[in-house]
PDB file of C-alpha atoms in Angstrom:
ATOM      1  CA  MET A   1      -0.076  -0.179   0.011  1.00  0.00           C
ATOM      2  CA  ILE A   2       0.936   3.571  -0.528  1.00  0.00           C
ATOM      3  CA  HIS A   3       0.065   5.765   2.411  1.00  0.00           C
ATOM      4  CA  ILE A   4      -0.177   9.601   1.471  1.00  0.00           C
ATOM      5  CA  LYS A   5      -1.007  12.265   4.399  1.00  0.00           C
ATOM      6  CA  ASN A   6      -1.448  15.941   4.181  1.00  0.00           C
ATOM      7  CA  LEU A   7       0.801  16.269   1.324  1.00  0.00           C
ATOM      8  CA  ASN A   8       2.080  19.800   0.482  1.00  0.00           C
ATOM      9  CA  TYR A   9       4.525  20.849  -2.131  1.00  0.00           C
ATOM     10  CA  TYR A  10       5.343  24.177  -3.593  1.00  0.00           C
ATOM     11  CA  TYR A  11       8.734  25.621  -5.387  1.00  0.00           C
ATOM     12  CA  LYS A  12       7.389  29.154  -3.950  1.00  0.00           C
ATOM     13  CA  LYS A  13       5.239  29.371  -1.207  1.00  0.00           C
ATOM     14  CA  ASN A  14       2.778  31.615  -2.614  1.00  0.00           C
ATOM     15  CA  LYS A  15       2.110  29.163  -5.262  1.00  0.00           C
ATOM     16  CA  PRO A  16       1.108  25.936  -4.169  1.00  0.00           C
ATOM     17  CA  ILE A  17       1.369  22.878  -6.708  1.00  0.00           C
ATOM     18  CA  LEU A  18      -0.538  20.201  -3.997  1.00  0.00           C
ATOM     19  CA  GLN A  19      -1.939  20.944  -1.065  1.00  0.00           C
ATOM     20  CA  ASN A  20      -3.479  18.523   1.927  1.00  0.00           C
ATOM     21  CA  VAL A  21      -3.141  15.526  -0.736  1.00  0.00           C
ATOM     22  CA  SER A  22      -4.213  12.202   1.655  1.00  0.00           C
ATOM     23  CA  SER A  23      -4.956   8.983  -0.065  1.00  0.00           C
ATOM     24  CA  ASN A  24      -4.414   5.302   0.299  1.00  0.00           C
ATOM     25  CA  LEU A  25      -3.690   3.313  -2.926  1.00  0.00           C
ATOM     26  CA  GLU A  26      -4.126  -0.479  -2.427  1.00  0.00           C
ATOM     27  CA  THR A  27      -2.192  -3.353  -3.962  1.00  0.00           C
ATOM     28  CA  GLY A  28      -3.560  -5.064  -6.988  1.00  0.00           C
ATOM     29  CA  LYS A  29      -4.838  -2.218  -8.756  1.00  0.00           C
ATOM     30  CA  ILE A  30      -4.216   0.001 -11.567  1.00  0.00           C
ATOM     31  CA  TYR A  31      -4.964   3.758 -10.676  1.00  0.00           C
ATOM     32  CA  GLY A  32      -5.801   6.511 -12.969  1.00  0.00           C
ATOM     33  CA  LEU A  33      -4.529   9.977 -12.218  1.00  0.00           C
ATOM     34  CA  LEU A  34      -6.351  13.141 -13.794  1.00  0.00           C
ATOM     35  CA  GLY A  35      -5.692  16.590 -14.056  1.00  0.00           C
ATOM     36  CA  LEU A  36      -5.635  19.556 -16.320  1.00  0.00           C
ATOM     37  CA  ASN A  37      -2.229  20.379 -17.527  1.00  0.00           C
ATOM     38  CA  GLY A  38      -0.260  22.415 -14.264  1.00  0.00           C
ATOM     39  CA  GLU A  39      -2.437  20.678 -11.987  1.00  0.00           C
ATOM     40  CA  GLY A  40       0.657  18.834 -10.719  1.00  0.00           C
ATOM     41  CA  LYS A  41       0.342  15.283 -11.804  1.00  0.00           C
ATOM     42  CA  THR A  42       3.942  14.508 -12.594  1.00  0.00           C
ATOM     43  CA  THR A  43       4.796  16.164  -9.567  1.00  0.00           C
ATOM     44  CA  PHE A  44       2.614  14.158  -7.674  1.00  0.00           C
ATOM     45  CA  LEU A  45       4.421  11.192  -9.246  1.00  0.00           C
ATOM     46  CA  LYS A  46       7.833  12.426  -8.657  1.00  0.00           C
ATOM     47  CA  LEU A  47       6.931  12.674  -5.218  1.00  0.00           C
ATOM     48  CA  ILE A  48       5.878   8.949  -4.645  1.00  0.00           C
ATOM     49  CA  ALA A  49       9.184   7.754  -6.228  1.00  0.00           C
ATOM     50  CA  GLY A  50      11.047   9.878  -4.399  1.00  0.00           C
ATOM     51  CA  ILE A  51      12.865  11.998  -6.454  1.00  0.00           C
ATOM     52  CA  LEU A  52      11.133  15.021  -4.991  1.00  0.00           C
ATOM     53  CA  PHE A  53      10.604  15.415  -1.253  1.00  0.00           C
ATOM     54  CA  PRO A  54       7.450  17.166   0.334  1.00  0.00           C
ATOM     55  CA  ARG A  55       7.403  20.374   2.162  1.00  0.00           C
ATOM     56  CA  GLU A  56       4.824  19.137   4.358  1.00  0.00           C
ATOM     57  CA  GLY A  57       3.299  15.731   5.086  1.00  0.00           C
ATOM     58  CA  ASN A  58       4.778  12.088   4.350  1.00  0.00           C
ATOM     59  CA  ILE A  59       4.629   9.718   1.607  1.00  0.00           C
ATOM     60  CA  ALA A  60       5.182   5.740   3.053  1.00  0.00           C
ATOM     61  CA  LEU A  61       5.389   2.926   0.982  1.00  0.00           C
ATOM     62  CA  GLU A  62       4.353   0.422   3.017  1.00  0.00           C
ATOM     63  CA  GLN A  63       7.189   0.720   5.917  1.00  0.00           C
ATOM     64  CA  LEU A  64       9.393   2.664   3.373  1.00  0.00           C
ATOM     65  CA  LYS A  65       9.345   6.270   3.277  1.00  0.00           C
ATOM     66  CA  SER A  66       9.441   7.866  -0.057  1.00  0.00           C
ATOM     67  CA  THR A  67      12.624  10.603   1.614  1.00  0.00           C
ATOM     68  CA  SER A  68      14.545   7.713   2.367  1.00  0.00           C
ATOM     69  CA  ARG A  69      16.019   7.002  -1.303  1.00  0.00           C
ATOM     70  CA  THR A  70      17.521   3.518   0.044  1.00  0.00           C
ATOM     71  CA  LYS A  71      18.559   0.866  -2.116  1.00  0.00           C
ATOM     72  CA  GLU A  72      15.652  -1.042  -1.152  1.00  0.00           C
ATOM     73  CA  PHE A  73      12.977   1.727  -1.818  1.00  0.00           C
ATOM     74  CA  HIS A  74      14.253   2.167  -5.319  1.00  0.00           C
ATOM     75  CA  ALA A  75      14.345  -1.307  -6.178  1.00  0.00           C
ATOM     76  CA  GLN A  76      10.624  -1.498  -5.316  1.00  0.00           C
ATOM     77  CA  ILE A  77       9.766   1.448  -7.480  1.00  0.00           C
ATOM     78  CA  TYR A  78      10.040   2.580 -11.021  1.00  0.00           C
ATOM     79  CA  PHE A  79       9.099   6.059 -12.225  1.00  0.00           C
ATOM     80  CA  LEU A  80       8.870   6.329 -16.020  1.00  0.00           C
ATOM     81  CA  PRO A  81       8.800  10.207 -17.403  1.00  0.00           C
ATOM     82  CA  ASP A  82       6.684  11.218 -20.213  1.00  0.00           C
ATOM     83  CA  GLN A  83       9.818  11.795 -22.158  1.00  0.00           C
ATOM     84  CA  PRO A  84      12.715   9.806 -21.116  1.00  0.00           C
ATOM     85  CA  LEU A  85      16.204  10.118 -21.760  1.00  0.00           C
ATOM     86  CA  SER A  86      17.919   8.624 -24.717  1.00  0.00           C
ATOM     87  CA  TYR A  87      21.108   6.598 -24.752  1.00  0.00           C
ATOM     88  CA  SER A  88      23.870   5.887 -27.202  1.00  0.00           C
ATOM     89  CA  LEU A  89      23.858   2.470 -26.472  1.00  0.00           C
ATOM     90  CA  ASN A  90      22.110  -0.529 -28.296  1.00  0.00           C
ATOM     91  CA  ILE A  91      19.325  -2.179 -26.556  1.00  0.00           C
ATOM     92  CA  ASP A  92      21.022  -5.349 -25.423  1.00  0.00           C
ATOM     93  CA  LYS A  93      23.953  -3.206 -23.800  1.00  0.00           C
ATOM     94  CA  TYR A  94      21.204  -0.820 -21.910  1.00  0.00           C
ATOM     95  CA  VAL A  95      19.192  -3.866 -20.625  1.00  0.00           C
ATOM     96  CA  SER A  96      22.468  -5.690 -19.122  1.00  0.00           C
ATOM     97  CA  ILE A  97      23.446  -3.000 -17.292  1.00  0.00           C
ATOM     98  CA  TYR A  98      20.182  -1.374 -15.819  1.00  0.00           C
ATOM     99  CA  SER A  99      18.302  -4.602 -15.358  1.00  0.00           C
ATOM    100  CA  SER A 100      20.488  -5.424 -12.351  1.00  0.00           C
ATOM    101  CA  PHE A 101      18.643  -2.641 -10.472  1.00  0.00           C
ATOM    102  CA  TYR A 102      15.748  -4.568 -10.488  1.00  0.00           C
ATOM    103  CA  GLU A 103      16.288  -8.286  -8.703  1.00  0.00           C
ATOM    104  CA  ASN A 104      12.634  -9.405 -10.410  1.00  0.00           C
ATOM    105  CA  PHE A 105      13.665  -8.121 -13.843  1.00  0.00           C
ATOM    106  CA  SER A 106      11.932 -10.466 -16.600  1.00  0.00           C
ATOM    107  CA  LEU A 107      14.096 -10.577 -19.888  1.00  0.00           C
ATOM    108  CA  ASP A 108      11.799 -12.936 -21.192  1.00  0.00           C
ATOM    109  CA  PHE A 109       8.899 -10.393 -20.572  1.00  0.00           C
ATOM    110  CA  PHE A 110      11.280  -7.965 -21.868  1.00  0.00           C
ATOM    111  CA  TYR A 111      11.935  -9.421 -25.238  1.00  0.00           C
ATOM    112  CA  GLN A 112       8.469 -10.799 -25.802  1.00  0.00           C
ATOM    113  CA  SER A 113       7.311  -6.915 -25.282  1.00  0.00           C
ATOM    114  CA  LEU A 114       9.706  -5.607 -27.711  1.00  0.00           C
ATOM    115  CA  GLN A 115       8.532  -8.188 -30.171  1.00  0.00           C
ATOM    116  CA  ASP A 116       4.661  -7.590 -29.628  1.00  0.00           C
ATOM    117  CA  LEU A 117       5.395  -3.694 -29.992  1.00  0.00           C
ATOM    118  CA  HIS A 118       7.767  -4.297 -33.397  1.00  0.00           C
ATOM    119  CA  ILE A 119      10.865  -3.131 -32.272  1.00  0.00           C
ATOM    120  CA  ASP A 120      14.300  -4.747 -33.282  1.00  0.00           C
ATOM    121  CA  ARG A 121      16.521  -5.487 -30.361  1.00  0.00           C
ATOM    122  CA  ASN A 122      19.510  -4.870 -31.888  1.00  0.00           C
ATOM    123  CA  ASN A 123      18.890  -1.257 -32.510  1.00  0.00           C
ATOM    124  CA  SER A 124      20.969   1.841 -30.993  1.00  0.00           C
ATOM    125  CA  ILE A 125      18.604   3.841 -29.042  1.00  0.00           C
ATOM    126  CA  ASN A 126      19.520   7.250 -29.915  1.00  0.00           C
ATOM    127  CA  SER A 127      18.857   6.121 -33.821  1.00  0.00           C
ATOM    128  CA  MET A 128      15.080   5.334 -33.002  1.00  0.00           C
ATOM    129  CA  SER A 129      12.360   7.763 -33.198  1.00  0.00           C
ATOM    130  CA  LEU A 130      10.614   9.595 -30.081  1.00  0.00           C
ATOM    131  CA  GLY A 131       7.614   6.891 -30.443  1.00  0.00           C
ATOM    132  CA  GLN A 132       9.794   3.864 -30.652  1.00  0.00           C
ATOM    133  CA  GLN A 133      12.165   4.926 -27.461  1.00  0.00           C
ATOM    134  CA  LYS A 134       8.904   5.440 -25.723  1.00  0.00           C
ATOM    135  CA  LYS A 135       7.291   1.874 -26.173  1.00  0.00           C
ATOM    136  CA  LEU A 136      11.051   0.626 -25.640  1.00  0.00           C
ATOM    137  CA  PHE A 137      11.328   2.430 -22.057  1.00  0.00           C
ATOM    138  CA  LEU A 138       7.573   1.231 -21.530  1.00  0.00           C
ATOM    139  CA  ALA A 139       8.535  -2.385 -22.180  1.00  0.00           C
ATOM    140  CA  PHE A 140      11.710  -1.877 -19.949  1.00  0.00           C
ATOM    141  CA  ALA A 141       9.662  -0.492 -17.215  1.00  0.00           C
ATOM    142  CA  LEU A 142       6.801  -3.275 -17.080  1.00  0.00           C
ATOM    143  CA  ALA A 143       9.764  -5.875 -17.214  1.00  0.00           C
ATOM    144  CA  ALA A 144      11.148  -4.444 -14.232  1.00  0.00           C
ATOM    145  CA  ASN A 145       8.469  -6.231 -12.141  1.00  0.00           C
ATOM    146  CA  THR A 146       8.495  -4.033  -9.439  1.00  0.00           C
ATOM    147  CA  LYS A 147       6.136  -3.699  -6.896  1.00  0.00           C
ATOM    148  CA  TYR A 148       5.040   0.097  -7.618  1.00  0.00           C
ATOM    149  CA  LEU A 149       4.810   1.407 -10.915  1.00  0.00           C
ATOM    150  CA  LEU A 150       4.587   4.975 -11.864  1.00  0.00           C
ATOM    151  CA  LEU A 151       4.055   6.073 -15.695  1.00  0.00           C
ATOM    152  CA  ASP A 152       3.716   9.477 -16.852  1.00  0.00           C
ATOM    153  CA  GLU A 153       1.434   9.896 -20.103  1.00  0.00           C
ATOM    154  CA  PRO A 154       2.276   6.187 -21.282  1.00  0.00           C
ATOM    155  CA  THR A 155       0.288   6.268 -24.103  1.00  0.00           C
ATOM    156  CA  ASN A 156       0.894   9.751 -25.299  1.00  0.00           C
ATOM    157  CA  GLY A 157       2.718   9.879 -28.873  1.00  0.00           C
ATOM    158  CA  LEU A 158       1.914   6.283 -29.644  1.00  0.00           C
ATOM    159  CA  ASP A 159      -0.041   5.289 -32.796  1.00  0.00           C
ATOM    160  CA  ILE A 160      -3.215   3.118 -32.465  1.00  0.00           C
ATOM    161  CA  PRO A 161      -2.162  -0.190 -33.112  1.00  0.00           C
ATOM    162  CA  SER A 162       0.777   0.390 -30.128  1.00  0.00           C
ATOM    163  CA  LYS A 163      -1.950   2.002 -27.867  1.00  0.00           C
ATOM    164  CA  ALA A 164      -3.738  -1.485 -27.968  1.00  0.00           C
ATOM    165  CA  ILE A 165      -0.511  -3.497 -27.360  1.00  0.00           C
ATOM    166  CA  VAL A 166       0.637  -1.554 -24.415  1.00  0.00           C
ATOM    167  CA  ARG A 167      -3.112  -1.959 -23.031  1.00  0.00           C
ATOM    168  CA  LYS A 168      -2.623  -5.836 -22.990  1.00  0.00           C
ATOM    169  CA  LEU A 169       0.601  -5.498 -21.588  1.00  0.00           C
ATOM    170  CA  LEU A 170      -0.411  -3.040 -18.539  1.00  0.00           C
ATOM    171  CA  ALA A 171      -3.115  -5.810 -18.051  1.00  0.00           C
ATOM    172  CA  LYS A 172      -0.831  -8.886 -17.906  1.00  0.00           C
ATOM    173  CA  SER A 173       1.421  -6.508 -15.502  1.00  0.00           C
ATOM    174  CA  ILE A 174      -0.742  -6.189 -12.712  1.00  0.00           C
ATOM    175  CA  ASP A 175      -1.030  -8.785  -9.784  1.00  0.00           C
ATOM    176  CA  GLU A 176      -2.168  -8.650  -6.180  1.00  0.00           C
ATOM    177  CA  ASN A 177       1.238  -7.481  -4.874  1.00  0.00           C
ATOM    178  CA  LYS A 178       1.325  -4.370  -7.190  1.00  0.00           C
ATOM    179  CA  ILE A 179       0.015  -1.082  -7.926  1.00  0.00           C
ATOM    180  CA  ILE A 180       0.218   0.844 -11.077  1.00  0.00           C
ATOM    181  CA  LEU A 181      -0.534   4.679 -11.058  1.00  0.00           C
ATOM    182  CA  ILE A 182      -0.825   5.877 -14.391  1.00  0.00           C
ATOM    183  CA  SER A 183      -0.967   9.822 -14.867  1.00  0.00           C
ATOM    184  CA  THR A 184      -2.784  10.712 -18.395  1.00  0.00           C
ATOM    185  CA  HIS A 185      -5.157  12.919 -20.036  1.00  0.00           C
ATOM    186  CA  LEU A 186      -5.711  10.522 -23.042  1.00  0.00           C
ATOM    187  CA  VAL A 187      -8.060   8.684 -20.680  1.00  0.00           C
ATOM    188  CA  LYS A 188      -9.678   6.964 -23.450  1.00  0.00           C
ATOM    189  CA  ASP A 189      -6.521   4.604 -24.172  1.00  0.00           C
ATOM    190  CA  VAL A 190      -6.642   3.368 -20.135  1.00  0.00           C
ATOM    191  CA  GLU A 191      -9.780   3.707 -19.180  1.00  0.00           C
ATOM    192  CA  ASN A 192     -10.939   0.132 -19.169  1.00  0.00           C
ATOM    193  CA  LEU A 193      -7.803  -0.882 -17.344  1.00  0.00           C
ATOM    194  CA  LEU A 194      -8.432   1.089 -14.134  1.00  0.00           C
ATOM    195  CA  ASP A 195      -9.660  -0.020 -11.098  1.00  0.00           C
ATOM    196  CA  HIS A 196      -9.856   3.397  -9.177  1.00  0.00           C
ATOM    197  CA  LEU A 197      -9.515   7.484 -10.243  1.00  0.00           C
ATOM    198  CA  LEU A 198      -7.680  10.124  -8.749  1.00  0.00           C
ATOM    199  CA  ILE A 199      -8.330  13.444  -9.715  1.00  0.00           C
ATOM    200  CA  LEU A 200      -6.314  16.791  -8.858  1.00  0.00           C
ATOM    201  CA  LYS A 201      -7.736  20.243  -9.097  1.00  0.00           C
ATOM    202  CA  ASP A 202      -6.959  23.811  -7.580  1.00  0.00           C
ATOM    203  CA  CYS A 203      -3.789  21.967  -5.958  1.00  0.00           C
ATOM    204  CA  GLU A 204      -5.740  19.470  -4.187  1.00  0.00           C
ATOM    205  CA  LEU A 205      -7.290  15.684  -4.797  1.00  0.00           C
ATOM    206  CA  VAL A 206     -10.900  16.274  -5.350  1.00  0.00           C
ATOM    207  CA  PHE A 207     -11.818  13.097  -6.252  1.00  0.00           C
ATOM    208  CA  ASP A 208     -10.838   9.601  -4.945  1.00  0.00           C
ATOM    209  CA  MET A 209     -13.135   6.862  -5.915  1.00  0.00           C
ATOM    210  CA  SER A 210     -12.909   3.156  -7.306  1.00  0.00           C
ATOM    211  CA  THR A 211     -14.839   2.436 -10.385  1.00  0.00           C
ATOM    212  CA  ILE A 212     -16.965   0.088  -8.655  1.00  0.00           C
ATOM    213  CA  ASP A 213     -18.140   2.670  -6.524  1.00  0.00           C
ATOM    214  CA  ILE A 214     -18.583   4.824  -9.403  1.00  0.00           C
ATOM    215  CA  SER A 215     -20.639   2.217 -11.300  1.00  0.00           C
ATOM    216  CA  ASN A 216     -22.948   1.867  -8.114  1.00  0.00           C
ATOM    217  CA  LYS A 217     -23.136   5.720  -7.249  1.00  0.00           C
ATOM    218  CA  TYR A 218     -23.649   7.350 -10.916  1.00  0.00           C
ATOM    219  CA  LYS A 219     -25.484   6.222 -14.084  1.00  0.00           C
ATOM    220  CA  PHE A 220     -23.771   7.359 -17.565  1.00  0.00           C
ATOM    221  CA  GLN A 221     -26.107   7.352 -20.359  1.00  0.00           C
ATOM    222  CA  TYR A 222     -26.654   8.889 -23.929  1.00  0.00           C
ATOM    223  CA  THR A 223     -30.117  10.520 -24.427  1.00  0.00           C
ATOM    224  CA  THR A 224     -31.521  12.507 -27.529  1.00  0.00           C
ATOM    225  CA  GLU A 225     -33.295  14.488 -24.571  1.00  0.00           C
ATOM    226  CA  SER A 226     -31.922  16.832 -21.914  1.00  0.00           C
ATOM    227  CA  ILE A 227     -32.718  15.001 -18.232  1.00  0.00           C
ATOM    228  CA  THR A 228     -33.723  17.432 -15.605  1.00  0.00           C
ATOM    229  CA  GLU A 229     -32.770  15.625 -12.847  1.00  0.00           C
ATOM    230  CA  ALA A 230     -29.282  14.907 -14.177  1.00  0.00           C
ATOM    231  CA  LEU A 231     -26.014  15.608 -11.932  1.00  0.00           C
ATOM    232  CA  TYR A 232     -24.219  16.799 -14.892  1.00  0.00           C
ATOM    233  CA  GLN A 233     -24.946  16.868 -18.568  1.00  0.00           C
ATOM    234  CA  GLU A 234     -23.234  17.921 -21.654  1.00  0.00           C
ATOM    235  CA  THR A 235     -23.875  18.028 -25.609  1.00  0.00           C
ATOM    236  CA  SER A 236     -22.374  16.358 -28.315  1.00  0.00           C
ATOM    237  CA  LEU A 237     -23.306  16.302 -32.113  1.00  0.00           C
ATOM    238  CA  ALA A 238     -26.475  13.666 -31.540  1.00  0.00           C
ATOM    239  CA  ASN A 239     -27.004  13.640 -28.122  1.00  0.00           C
ATOM    240  CA  TYR A 240     -26.624  14.485 -24.483  1.00  0.00           C
ATOM    241  CA  LYS A 241     -24.227  12.678 -22.158  1.00  0.00           C
ATOM    242  CA  THR A 242     -25.599  12.692 -18.784  1.00  0.00           C
ATOM    243  CA  ILE A 243     -24.752  11.362 -15.273  1.00  0.00           C
ATOM    244  CA  THR A 244     -27.713  10.790 -13.067  1.00  0.00           C
ATOM    245  CA  GLU A 245     -27.702   9.273  -9.359  1.00  0.00           C
ATOM    246  CA  ASN A 246     -28.038   5.646  -9.955  1.00  0.00           C
ATOM    247  CA  VAL A 247     -30.932   5.063  -7.813  1.00  0.00           C
ATOM    248  CA  LEU A 248     -32.057   1.655  -9.180  1.00  0.00           C
ATOM    249  CA  GLN A 249     -28.496   0.322  -9.186  1.00  0.00           C
ATOM    250  CA  GLU A 250     -28.498  -0.014 -12.963  1.00  0.00           C
ATOM    251  CA  GLU A 251     -25.112  -0.957 -15.037  1.00  0.00           C
ATOM    252  CA  SER A 252     -23.812   1.417 -17.078  1.00  0.00           C
ATOM    253  CA  LEU A 253     -20.154   1.798 -18.675  1.00  0.00           C
ATOM    254  CA  ILE A 254     -18.102   4.647 -16.761  1.00  0.00           C
ATOM    255  CA  ASP A 255     -17.375   7.566 -19.293  1.00  0.00           C
ATOM    256  CA  LEU A 256     -14.160   9.204 -17.984  1.00  0.00           C
ATOM    257  CA  GLU A 257     -14.534  11.787 -19.950  1.00  0.00           C
ATOM    258  CA  VAL A 258     -17.644  13.073 -19.149  1.00  0.00           C
ATOM    259  CA  LEU A 259     -16.812  12.478 -15.495  1.00  0.00           C
ATOM    260  CA  PHE A 260     -13.672  14.493 -15.524  1.00  0.00           C
ATOM    261  CA  ASN A 261     -15.781  17.481 -17.019  1.00  0.00           C
ATOM    262  CA  ALA A 262     -18.356  16.938 -14.447  1.00  0.00           C
ATOM    263  CA  VAL A 263     -15.797  17.097 -11.574  1.00  0.00           C
ATOM    264  CA  GLN A 264     -14.126  20.067 -13.214  1.00  0.00           C
ATOM    265  CA  GLN A 265     -17.592  21.793 -13.211  1.00  0.00           C
ATOM    266  CA  ASN A 266     -17.976  21.172  -8.942  1.00  0.00           C
ATOM    267  CA  LYS A 267     -20.965  18.835 -10.435  1.00  0.00           C
ATOM    268  CA  LEU A 268     -20.037  15.767  -8.109  1.00  0.00           C
TER     269      LEU A 268
END
């Protein structure tokens, strides 16, 4: 579990980035982290990863604080930034050097993922396109097989077939002992994978709910006419996208884009 309590962070005191953020992230789940640009999603991931330190509050991964920066701490966590650094190494050499930091690294999973993503393992990394490099480092991150995996915009810049493959790889990677936290603005790319949703707004964590609880509490529907009792409603070219209270406990597919827009407008 990741315990986050009264987390505050800022570069300048009069310009907070995160304020009084508290949450508990449970193992066995894939979390989605949403927010507008500049709302602190990347900062939040870096704080959990121990790259940045909280100004106030604390983060603990089981018994390990994110401020410890011990070998034991870093062996359990992998943070993949939106734009990973390039290297003047071929793929095999890169893996032989950096996989040693992760005791549960799976070479079989890594090379199978490269195959699935159509990446030639003989390539030099800095000769690859940015999209190919992104797929390479995502395959490495998943193969590292760490207990905590933090992904910053993992599908940004990928083509449609690659996004589908990445979804399959992510689904394969989660188990009851792991936590995967995905920061994204491309919610359609990962919405079917998510077990829990976190939304940052105005420096605070304003939404923290499992997809099961969301389905039980809210009903999502598309209608040709406006619904007066709607909690939130927006129009598209052909219909109304609506959120209502799920009084009758009816099943409906969660529309994360509509949910996100409703939270942004303080409707939920």
